[in-house]
N, C-alpha and C. Protein backbone atom coordinates (compact mmCIF):
# COMPACT_ATOMS: atom_id res chain seq x y z
N MET A 1 -16.73 -11.98 -14.26
CA MET A 1 -16.24 -10.64 -14.09
C MET A 1 -15.68 -10.15 -15.42
N SER A 2 -16.03 -8.94 -15.82
CA SER A 2 -15.51 -8.41 -17.09
C SER A 2 -13.99 -8.11 -17.03
N PHE A 3 -13.33 -8.04 -18.15
CA PHE A 3 -11.94 -7.75 -18.21
C PHE A 3 -11.61 -6.43 -17.58
N GLU A 4 -12.38 -5.44 -17.93
CA GLU A 4 -12.13 -4.10 -17.35
C GLU A 4 -12.33 -4.01 -15.85
N LYS A 5 -13.30 -4.70 -15.34
CA LYS A 5 -13.42 -4.74 -13.90
C LYS A 5 -12.28 -5.50 -13.24
N MET A 6 -11.85 -6.67 -13.91
CA MET A 6 -10.75 -7.43 -13.35
C MET A 6 -9.48 -6.49 -13.38
N LYS A 7 -9.27 -5.79 -14.44
CA LYS A 7 -8.11 -4.88 -14.55
C LYS A 7 -8.12 -3.88 -13.37
N LYS A 8 -9.29 -3.30 -13.08
CA LYS A 8 -9.35 -2.36 -11.99
C LYS A 8 -9.02 -3.00 -10.70
N HIS A 9 -9.48 -4.22 -10.45
CA HIS A 9 -9.16 -4.98 -9.21
C HIS A 9 -7.63 -5.17 -9.20
N VAL A 10 -7.05 -5.60 -10.31
CA VAL A 10 -5.60 -5.89 -10.29
C VAL A 10 -4.83 -4.57 -10.08
N ILE A 11 -5.22 -3.48 -10.69
CA ILE A 11 -4.48 -2.19 -10.44
C ILE A 11 -4.58 -1.86 -8.97
N GLY A 12 -5.73 -1.93 -8.41
CA GLY A 12 -5.93 -1.63 -6.96
C GLY A 12 -5.05 -2.58 -6.12
N PHE A 13 -5.04 -3.88 -6.44
CA PHE A 13 -4.28 -4.79 -5.69
C PHE A 13 -2.79 -4.53 -5.85
N LEU A 14 -2.38 -4.26 -7.09
CA LEU A 14 -0.91 -3.96 -7.29
C LEU A 14 -0.54 -2.68 -6.56
N PHE A 15 -1.43 -1.67 -6.58
CA PHE A 15 -1.10 -0.49 -5.84
C PHE A 15 -0.92 -0.88 -4.31
N LEU A 16 -1.82 -1.65 -3.79
CA LEU A 16 -1.64 -2.04 -2.38
C LEU A 16 -0.44 -2.80 -2.17
N ALA A 17 -0.12 -3.78 -3.05
CA ALA A 17 1.10 -4.52 -2.88
C ALA A 17 2.34 -3.65 -2.90
N SER A 18 2.40 -2.72 -3.90
CA SER A 18 3.52 -1.83 -3.94
C SER A 18 3.62 -0.97 -2.71
N PHE A 19 2.54 -0.45 -2.32
CA PHE A 19 2.49 0.40 -1.11
C PHE A 19 2.92 -0.33 0.14
N LEU A 20 2.41 -1.54 0.32
CA LEU A 20 2.80 -2.32 1.50
C LEU A 20 4.22 -2.75 1.43
N LEU A 21 4.68 -3.19 0.32
CA LEU A 21 6.11 -3.63 0.26
C LEU A 21 7.09 -2.42 0.45
N PHE A 22 6.70 -1.29 -0.10
CA PHE A 22 7.55 -0.09 0.06
C PHE A 22 7.36 0.61 1.42
N SER A 23 6.23 0.42 2.00
CA SER A 23 5.97 1.17 3.22
C SER A 23 6.88 0.91 4.38
N GLY A 24 7.57 -0.26 4.35
CA GLY A 24 8.56 -0.52 5.43
C GLY A 24 9.58 0.55 5.44
N THR A 25 10.04 0.95 4.23
CA THR A 25 11.03 2.04 4.12
C THR A 25 10.42 3.34 4.61
N VAL A 26 9.26 3.62 4.08
CA VAL A 26 8.62 4.92 4.41
C VAL A 26 8.29 4.96 5.91
N HIS A 27 7.78 3.91 6.46
CA HIS A 27 7.40 3.93 7.87
C HIS A 27 8.58 4.12 8.79
N ALA A 28 9.78 3.72 8.33
CA ALA A 28 10.90 3.75 9.23
C ALA A 28 11.34 5.26 9.44
N GLN A 29 10.87 6.16 8.68
CA GLN A 29 11.20 7.57 8.85
C GLN A 29 10.16 8.21 9.80
N GLU A 30 10.62 9.31 10.42
CA GLU A 30 9.77 9.96 11.42
C GLU A 30 8.69 10.69 10.68
N LYS A 31 7.49 10.68 11.25
CA LYS A 31 6.32 11.38 10.67
C LYS A 31 5.67 12.32 11.67
N VAL A 32 4.92 13.18 11.16
CA VAL A 32 4.05 14.01 12.03
C VAL A 32 2.62 13.49 11.75
N ILE A 33 1.91 13.07 12.79
CA ILE A 33 0.52 12.60 12.64
C ILE A 33 -0.37 13.61 13.22
N ARG A 34 -1.29 14.10 12.33
CA ARG A 34 -2.28 15.14 12.78
C ARG A 34 -3.60 14.41 13.03
N LEU A 35 -4.04 14.59 14.23
CA LEU A 35 -5.34 13.95 14.59
C LEU A 35 -6.48 14.92 14.37
N LYS A 36 -7.70 14.43 14.23
CA LYS A 36 -8.90 15.27 13.98
C LYS A 36 -9.19 16.28 15.11
N ASP A 37 -8.72 15.94 16.34
CA ASP A 37 -8.95 16.85 17.46
C ASP A 37 -7.91 17.92 17.60
N GLY A 38 -6.99 18.00 16.60
CA GLY A 38 -5.90 19.00 16.62
C GLY A 38 -4.60 18.54 17.20
N THR A 39 -4.55 17.36 17.82
CA THR A 39 -3.34 16.86 18.41
C THR A 39 -2.30 16.54 17.28
N LEU A 40 -1.03 16.88 17.60
CA LEU A 40 0.10 16.51 16.69
C LEU A 40 0.94 15.52 17.43
N MET A 41 1.31 14.48 16.73
CA MET A 41 2.23 13.46 17.26
C MET A 41 3.36 13.39 16.31
N ARG A 42 4.53 13.13 16.87
CA ARG A 42 5.76 12.93 16.05
C ARG A 42 6.32 11.58 16.44
N GLY A 43 6.55 10.73 15.40
CA GLY A 43 7.09 9.39 15.64
C GLY A 43 7.13 8.55 14.38
N ARG A 44 7.56 7.33 14.57
CA ARG A 44 7.65 6.33 13.52
C ARG A 44 6.43 5.46 13.49
N ILE A 45 5.83 5.31 12.33
CA ILE A 45 4.70 4.41 12.24
C ILE A 45 5.21 2.96 12.19
N LEU A 46 4.85 2.20 13.16
CA LEU A 46 5.34 0.80 13.24
C LEU A 46 4.40 -0.11 12.43
N SER A 47 3.08 0.18 12.44
CA SER A 47 2.13 -0.62 11.75
C SER A 47 0.88 0.12 11.53
N LYS A 48 0.11 -0.34 10.53
CA LYS A 48 -1.19 0.25 10.27
C LYS A 48 -2.12 -0.82 9.72
N ASP A 49 -3.31 -0.92 10.25
CA ASP A 49 -4.30 -1.78 9.69
C ASP A 49 -5.58 -0.99 9.53
N SER A 50 -6.64 -1.60 9.17
CA SER A 50 -7.92 -0.85 8.94
C SER A 50 -8.45 -0.17 10.18
N SER A 51 -8.02 -0.58 11.38
CA SER A 51 -8.60 0.00 12.59
C SER A 51 -7.64 0.96 13.34
N ALA A 52 -6.36 0.84 13.16
CA ALA A 52 -5.40 1.62 13.98
C ALA A 52 -4.03 1.71 13.43
N TYR A 53 -3.35 2.84 13.85
CA TYR A 53 -1.94 2.97 13.63
C TYR A 53 -1.23 2.65 14.95
N VAL A 54 -0.04 2.08 14.87
CA VAL A 54 0.80 1.87 16.02
C VAL A 54 2.01 2.81 15.82
N ILE A 55 2.19 3.77 16.71
CA ILE A 55 3.19 4.79 16.47
C ILE A 55 4.22 4.72 17.63
N GLU A 56 5.49 4.81 17.31
CA GLU A 56 6.57 4.81 18.32
C GLU A 56 7.00 6.25 18.50
N THR A 57 6.70 6.82 19.66
CA THR A 57 7.09 8.18 19.96
C THR A 57 8.19 8.17 21.03
N LYS A 58 8.97 9.29 20.99
CA LYS A 58 10.04 9.39 21.99
C LYS A 58 9.44 9.64 23.39
N ALA A 59 8.47 10.41 23.48
CA ALA A 59 7.89 10.81 24.78
C ALA A 59 7.04 9.77 25.43
N LEU A 60 6.17 9.09 24.59
CA LEU A 60 5.15 8.17 25.12
C LEU A 60 5.43 6.68 24.83
N GLY A 61 6.45 6.39 24.08
CA GLY A 61 6.64 5.05 23.66
C GLY A 61 5.69 4.61 22.55
N GLN A 62 5.24 3.39 22.55
CA GLN A 62 4.28 2.89 21.57
C GLN A 62 2.87 3.42 21.88
N VAL A 63 2.24 3.97 20.90
CA VAL A 63 0.84 4.55 21.09
C VAL A 63 -0.02 3.95 19.95
N ARG A 64 -1.19 3.51 20.26
CA ARG A 64 -2.17 2.99 19.30
C ARG A 64 -3.21 4.13 19.09
N VAL A 65 -3.42 4.46 17.83
CA VAL A 65 -4.36 5.56 17.44
C VAL A 65 -5.34 4.97 16.45
N ASN A 66 -6.61 5.13 16.74
CA ASN A 66 -7.65 4.72 15.85
C ASN A 66 -7.48 5.39 14.50
N THR A 67 -7.57 4.63 13.38
CA THR A 67 -7.43 5.19 12.05
C THR A 67 -8.42 6.32 11.79
N ALA A 68 -9.65 6.15 12.33
CA ALA A 68 -10.65 7.15 12.08
C ALA A 68 -10.33 8.50 12.74
N ASP A 69 -9.37 8.50 13.72
CA ASP A 69 -9.02 9.75 14.41
C ASP A 69 -7.91 10.48 13.71
N VAL A 70 -7.26 9.85 12.71
CA VAL A 70 -6.16 10.45 11.98
C VAL A 70 -6.64 11.33 10.83
N LEU A 71 -6.20 12.58 10.90
CA LEU A 71 -6.58 13.49 9.79
C LEU A 71 -5.51 13.38 8.69
N MET A 72 -4.22 13.38 9.04
CA MET A 72 -3.13 13.40 8.04
C MET A 72 -1.91 12.86 8.57
N VAL A 73 -1.08 12.28 7.74
CA VAL A 73 0.27 11.84 8.13
C VAL A 73 1.20 12.60 7.17
N GLU A 74 2.13 13.30 7.80
CA GLU A 74 3.06 14.20 7.07
C GLU A 74 4.50 13.66 7.18
N ASP A 75 5.26 13.83 6.15
CA ASP A 75 6.69 13.49 6.14
C ASP A 75 7.44 14.66 6.82
N THR A 76 8.17 14.35 7.87
CA THR A 76 8.81 15.48 8.58
C THR A 76 9.94 16.12 7.74
N ALA A 77 10.58 15.39 6.87
CA ALA A 77 11.65 15.92 6.11
C ALA A 77 11.17 17.05 5.12
N GLY A 78 10.14 16.76 4.50
CA GLY A 78 9.58 17.81 3.51
C GLY A 78 8.43 18.60 3.98
N GLY A 79 7.80 18.13 5.07
CA GLY A 79 6.64 18.79 5.60
C GLY A 79 5.43 18.66 4.72
N ARG A 80 5.46 17.74 3.75
CA ARG A 80 4.30 17.66 2.85
C ARG A 80 3.43 16.42 3.26
N ALA A 81 2.19 16.44 3.00
CA ALA A 81 1.35 15.30 3.34
C ALA A 81 1.68 14.20 2.32
N LEU A 82 1.73 13.01 2.84
CA LEU A 82 2.02 11.86 2.00
C LEU A 82 0.69 11.45 1.25
N SER A 83 0.84 11.44 -0.02
CA SER A 83 -0.28 10.92 -0.81
C SER A 83 0.19 9.83 -1.63
N GLN A 84 0.78 8.80 -1.05
CA GLN A 84 1.39 7.69 -1.68
C GLN A 84 0.38 6.93 -2.56
N LYS A 85 -0.81 6.76 -2.13
CA LYS A 85 -1.82 6.13 -2.90
C LYS A 85 -1.95 6.71 -4.30
N ASP A 86 -2.11 8.06 -4.29
CA ASP A 86 -2.18 8.77 -5.55
C ASP A 86 -0.90 8.59 -6.41
N ASP A 87 0.26 8.74 -5.69
CA ASP A 87 1.54 8.61 -6.43
C ASP A 87 1.66 7.28 -7.05
N TYR A 88 1.38 6.20 -6.34
CA TYR A 88 1.45 4.85 -6.89
C TYR A 88 0.51 4.64 -8.01
N GLN A 89 -0.73 5.12 -7.85
CA GLN A 89 -1.72 4.96 -8.95
C GLN A 89 -1.21 5.64 -10.21
N LYS A 90 -0.66 6.88 -10.10
CA LYS A 90 -0.22 7.57 -11.22
C LYS A 90 0.97 6.85 -11.87
N LYS A 91 1.85 6.21 -11.04
CA LYS A 91 2.98 5.51 -11.60
C LYS A 91 2.48 4.24 -12.30
N ILE A 92 1.48 3.59 -11.85
CA ILE A 92 0.97 2.40 -12.52
C ILE A 92 0.25 2.83 -13.84
N LEU A 93 -0.65 3.78 -13.67
CA LEU A 93 -1.43 4.18 -14.85
C LEU A 93 -0.68 4.91 -15.90
N GLY A 94 0.40 5.64 -15.49
CA GLY A 94 1.12 6.47 -16.38
C GLY A 94 2.23 5.82 -17.14
N ASN A 95 2.47 4.47 -16.88
CA ASN A 95 3.64 3.80 -17.54
C ASN A 95 3.05 2.74 -18.44
N PRO A 96 3.16 2.89 -19.75
CA PRO A 96 2.62 1.85 -20.69
C PRO A 96 3.17 0.45 -20.43
N GLY A 97 4.40 0.27 -20.06
CA GLY A 97 4.96 -1.03 -19.76
C GLY A 97 4.32 -1.63 -18.48
N THR A 98 4.12 -0.76 -17.54
CA THR A 98 3.45 -1.29 -16.27
C THR A 98 2.01 -1.65 -16.62
N MET A 99 1.34 -0.84 -17.39
CA MET A 99 -0.06 -1.19 -17.75
C MET A 99 -0.15 -2.45 -18.54
N ALA A 100 0.86 -2.74 -19.41
CA ALA A 100 0.88 -3.98 -20.17
C ALA A 100 1.02 -5.15 -19.21
N ALA A 101 1.85 -5.01 -18.19
CA ALA A 101 2.00 -6.01 -17.19
C ALA A 101 0.70 -6.27 -16.41
N VAL A 102 -0.02 -5.17 -16.12
CA VAL A 102 -1.33 -5.26 -15.44
C VAL A 102 -2.30 -6.03 -16.33
N GLU A 103 -2.34 -5.71 -17.58
CA GLU A 103 -3.25 -6.43 -18.46
C GLU A 103 -2.91 -7.91 -18.54
N GLU A 104 -1.60 -8.26 -18.57
CA GLU A 104 -1.25 -9.63 -18.52
C GLU A 104 -1.68 -10.36 -17.28
N ILE A 105 -1.47 -9.71 -16.15
CA ILE A 105 -1.89 -10.24 -14.90
C ILE A 105 -3.41 -10.43 -14.83
N SER A 106 -4.12 -9.46 -15.39
CA SER A 106 -5.60 -9.49 -15.34
C SER A 106 -6.20 -10.70 -16.20
N ARG A 107 -5.38 -11.19 -17.06
CA ARG A 107 -5.90 -12.34 -17.90
C ARG A 107 -5.52 -13.70 -17.30
N ASP A 108 -4.75 -13.71 -16.25
CA ASP A 108 -4.25 -14.99 -15.59
C ASP A 108 -5.42 -15.61 -14.86
N GLN A 109 -5.77 -16.84 -15.13
CA GLN A 109 -6.92 -17.50 -14.57
C GLN A 109 -6.80 -17.63 -13.06
N GLU A 110 -5.56 -17.84 -12.54
CA GLU A 110 -5.36 -17.99 -11.08
C GLU A 110 -5.63 -16.61 -10.38
N VAL A 111 -5.31 -15.57 -11.07
CA VAL A 111 -5.60 -14.23 -10.49
C VAL A 111 -7.12 -13.93 -10.57
N ILE A 112 -7.74 -14.34 -11.62
CA ILE A 112 -9.20 -14.18 -11.68
C ILE A 112 -9.86 -14.96 -10.61
N ASP A 113 -9.46 -16.17 -10.40
CA ASP A 113 -10.07 -17.03 -9.28
C ASP A 113 -9.75 -16.42 -7.94
N MET A 114 -8.55 -15.91 -7.74
CA MET A 114 -8.19 -15.29 -6.49
C MET A 114 -9.11 -14.10 -6.17
N PHE A 115 -9.40 -13.29 -7.14
CA PHE A 115 -10.25 -12.14 -6.90
C PHE A 115 -11.76 -12.42 -6.77
N SER A 116 -12.07 -13.72 -7.03
CA SER A 116 -13.45 -14.13 -6.82
C SER A 116 -13.74 -14.55 -5.42
N ASP A 117 -12.71 -14.64 -4.56
CA ASP A 117 -12.84 -15.07 -3.15
C ASP A 117 -13.19 -13.89 -2.31
N PRO A 118 -14.42 -13.86 -1.73
CA PRO A 118 -14.84 -12.67 -0.89
C PRO A 118 -13.91 -12.39 0.29
N ALA A 119 -13.42 -13.48 0.89
CA ALA A 119 -12.58 -13.29 2.10
C ALA A 119 -11.28 -12.59 1.76
N LEU A 120 -10.71 -12.99 0.61
CA LEU A 120 -9.45 -12.37 0.16
C LEU A 120 -9.68 -10.99 -0.31
N LYS A 121 -10.74 -10.68 -1.02
CA LYS A 121 -11.05 -9.32 -1.43
C LYS A 121 -11.29 -8.44 -0.18
N ASP A 122 -11.92 -9.00 0.84
CA ASP A 122 -12.13 -8.21 2.04
C ASP A 122 -10.76 -7.92 2.72
N ALA A 123 -9.91 -8.88 2.83
CA ALA A 123 -8.60 -8.68 3.40
C ALA A 123 -7.82 -7.57 2.63
N ILE A 124 -7.92 -7.63 1.31
CA ILE A 124 -7.30 -6.60 0.51
C ILE A 124 -7.78 -5.22 0.80
N MET A 125 -9.20 -5.13 0.87
CA MET A 125 -9.82 -3.85 1.13
C MET A 125 -9.44 -3.32 2.52
N ARG A 126 -9.30 -4.18 3.46
CA ARG A 126 -8.95 -3.82 4.87
C ARG A 126 -7.41 -3.61 5.01
N GLN A 127 -6.66 -3.93 3.98
CA GLN A 127 -5.20 -3.92 4.03
C GLN A 127 -4.73 -4.74 5.17
N ASP A 128 -5.30 -5.95 5.32
CA ASP A 128 -4.96 -6.87 6.41
C ASP A 128 -3.74 -7.68 6.04
N MET A 129 -2.56 -7.11 6.34
CA MET A 129 -1.33 -7.80 5.92
C MET A 129 -1.06 -9.12 6.63
N GLU A 130 -1.55 -9.24 7.84
CA GLU A 130 -1.40 -10.49 8.59
C GLU A 130 -2.13 -11.61 7.88
N TYR A 131 -3.35 -11.38 7.42
CA TYR A 131 -4.12 -12.33 6.67
C TYR A 131 -3.40 -12.64 5.35
N LEU A 132 -3.04 -11.61 4.61
CA LEU A 132 -2.47 -11.76 3.30
C LEU A 132 -1.16 -12.48 3.35
N LYS A 133 -0.34 -12.25 4.35
CA LYS A 133 1.03 -12.95 4.48
C LYS A 133 0.83 -14.40 4.66
N LYS A 134 -0.33 -14.86 5.17
CA LYS A 134 -0.59 -16.24 5.47
C LYS A 134 -1.29 -16.96 4.31
N ASP A 135 -1.80 -16.19 3.36
CA ASP A 135 -2.62 -16.67 2.28
C ASP A 135 -1.64 -17.13 1.11
N GLY A 136 -1.59 -18.39 0.77
CA GLY A 136 -0.72 -18.86 -0.21
C GLY A 136 -0.96 -18.32 -1.60
N ARG A 137 -2.20 -18.03 -1.88
CA ARG A 137 -2.53 -17.34 -3.20
C ARG A 137 -1.86 -15.97 -3.29
N PHE A 138 -1.93 -15.25 -2.20
CA PHE A 138 -1.36 -13.89 -2.15
C PHE A 138 0.15 -14.01 -2.37
N ILE A 139 0.79 -14.91 -1.65
CA ILE A 139 2.29 -15.12 -1.81
C ILE A 139 2.60 -15.50 -3.20
N LYS A 140 1.85 -16.46 -3.80
CA LYS A 140 2.13 -16.85 -5.20
C LYS A 140 1.91 -15.72 -6.14
N PHE A 141 0.84 -14.90 -5.91
CA PHE A 141 0.59 -13.72 -6.69
C PHE A 141 1.77 -12.73 -6.67
N MET A 142 2.29 -12.51 -5.47
CA MET A 142 3.39 -11.55 -5.31
C MET A 142 4.65 -12.05 -6.01
N GLN A 143 4.77 -13.42 -6.23
CA GLN A 143 5.98 -13.95 -6.88
C GLN A 143 5.80 -13.98 -8.43
N HIS A 144 4.59 -13.72 -8.94
CA HIS A 144 4.31 -13.72 -10.39
C HIS A 144 5.30 -12.70 -11.03
N PRO A 145 6.03 -13.10 -12.11
CA PRO A 145 6.96 -12.15 -12.70
C PRO A 145 6.41 -10.77 -13.17
N SER A 146 5.19 -10.74 -13.62
CA SER A 146 4.58 -9.47 -14.00
C SER A 146 4.27 -8.65 -12.76
N VAL A 147 3.92 -9.24 -11.69
CA VAL A 147 3.63 -8.50 -10.44
C VAL A 147 4.96 -7.98 -9.96
N GLN A 148 5.99 -8.75 -9.99
CA GLN A 148 7.31 -8.31 -9.56
C GLN A 148 7.78 -7.12 -10.40
N LYS A 149 7.46 -7.10 -11.70
CA LYS A 149 7.84 -6.00 -12.58
C LYS A 149 7.12 -4.76 -12.16
N VAL A 150 5.85 -4.82 -11.93
CA VAL A 150 5.04 -3.71 -11.52
C VAL A 150 5.52 -3.14 -10.16
N VAL A 151 5.71 -4.01 -9.23
CA VAL A 151 6.19 -3.56 -7.87
C VAL A 151 7.57 -2.90 -7.97
N GLN A 152 8.41 -3.54 -8.77
CA GLN A 152 9.76 -2.91 -8.92
C GLN A 152 9.70 -1.59 -9.63
N ASP A 153 8.89 -1.49 -10.70
CA ASP A 153 8.73 -0.14 -11.37
C ASP A 153 8.21 0.87 -10.44
N VAL A 154 7.18 0.56 -9.68
CA VAL A 154 6.56 1.56 -8.85
C VAL A 154 7.44 1.83 -7.60
N SER A 155 7.93 0.86 -6.92
CA SER A 155 8.72 1.13 -5.69
C SER A 155 10.05 1.69 -6.07
N GLY A 156 10.59 1.30 -7.20
CA GLY A 156 11.90 1.83 -7.60
C GLY A 156 11.77 3.38 -7.88
N LYS A 157 10.66 3.75 -8.53
CA LYS A 157 10.42 5.15 -8.72
C LYS A 157 10.12 5.87 -7.42
N ALA A 158 9.49 5.20 -6.53
CA ALA A 158 9.13 5.85 -5.21
C ALA A 158 10.48 6.06 -4.42
N GLN A 159 11.36 5.12 -4.51
CA GLN A 159 12.65 5.20 -3.87
C GLN A 159 13.42 6.36 -4.42
N GLU A 160 13.39 6.46 -5.76
CA GLU A 160 14.12 7.62 -6.42
C GLU A 160 13.49 8.96 -5.95
N ASP A 161 12.21 9.02 -5.80
CA ASP A 161 11.53 10.29 -5.34
C ASP A 161 11.96 10.58 -3.92
N LEU A 162 12.13 9.60 -3.06
CA LEU A 162 12.53 9.87 -1.67
C LEU A 162 13.97 10.33 -1.63
N GLU A 163 14.84 9.90 -2.58
CA GLU A 163 16.21 10.31 -2.51
C GLU A 163 16.43 11.70 -3.12
N LYS A 164 15.47 12.32 -3.76
CA LYS A 164 15.61 13.63 -4.25
C LYS A 164 15.60 14.69 -3.23
């Protein structure tokens, strides 16, 4: 795998890691979920995987909604659609220090080996946190000092944005 391709994989993975680590804070807040059929739901997102959201609503309790049926998730405080993926990517790509950490991670042989595993890449693409939490390589990856720096940089800025 070329260095540039590896760097793209690492950036995507770091985005996912930052998003998933920070999403506990974001998910704890009430959201408005707009479905493709026009339905609006208000509640807290308890979990999300590639197939469904689990939402806690006051009126209906826990509701499972297919991901394909969701049009948009909005923050009720500001009424704006959450585009965290774009925000995190901008924070990773726009910070020279963060990009230097990404390049360092991209050269790590253990990381290169990890990204060559189709099952792990599939779990990353599906955002399957249950699988990733049980994978020792993922856990070790998340403890890598450069990964910690990137996650801290991105999630720290995200927390600052929420507090504004």
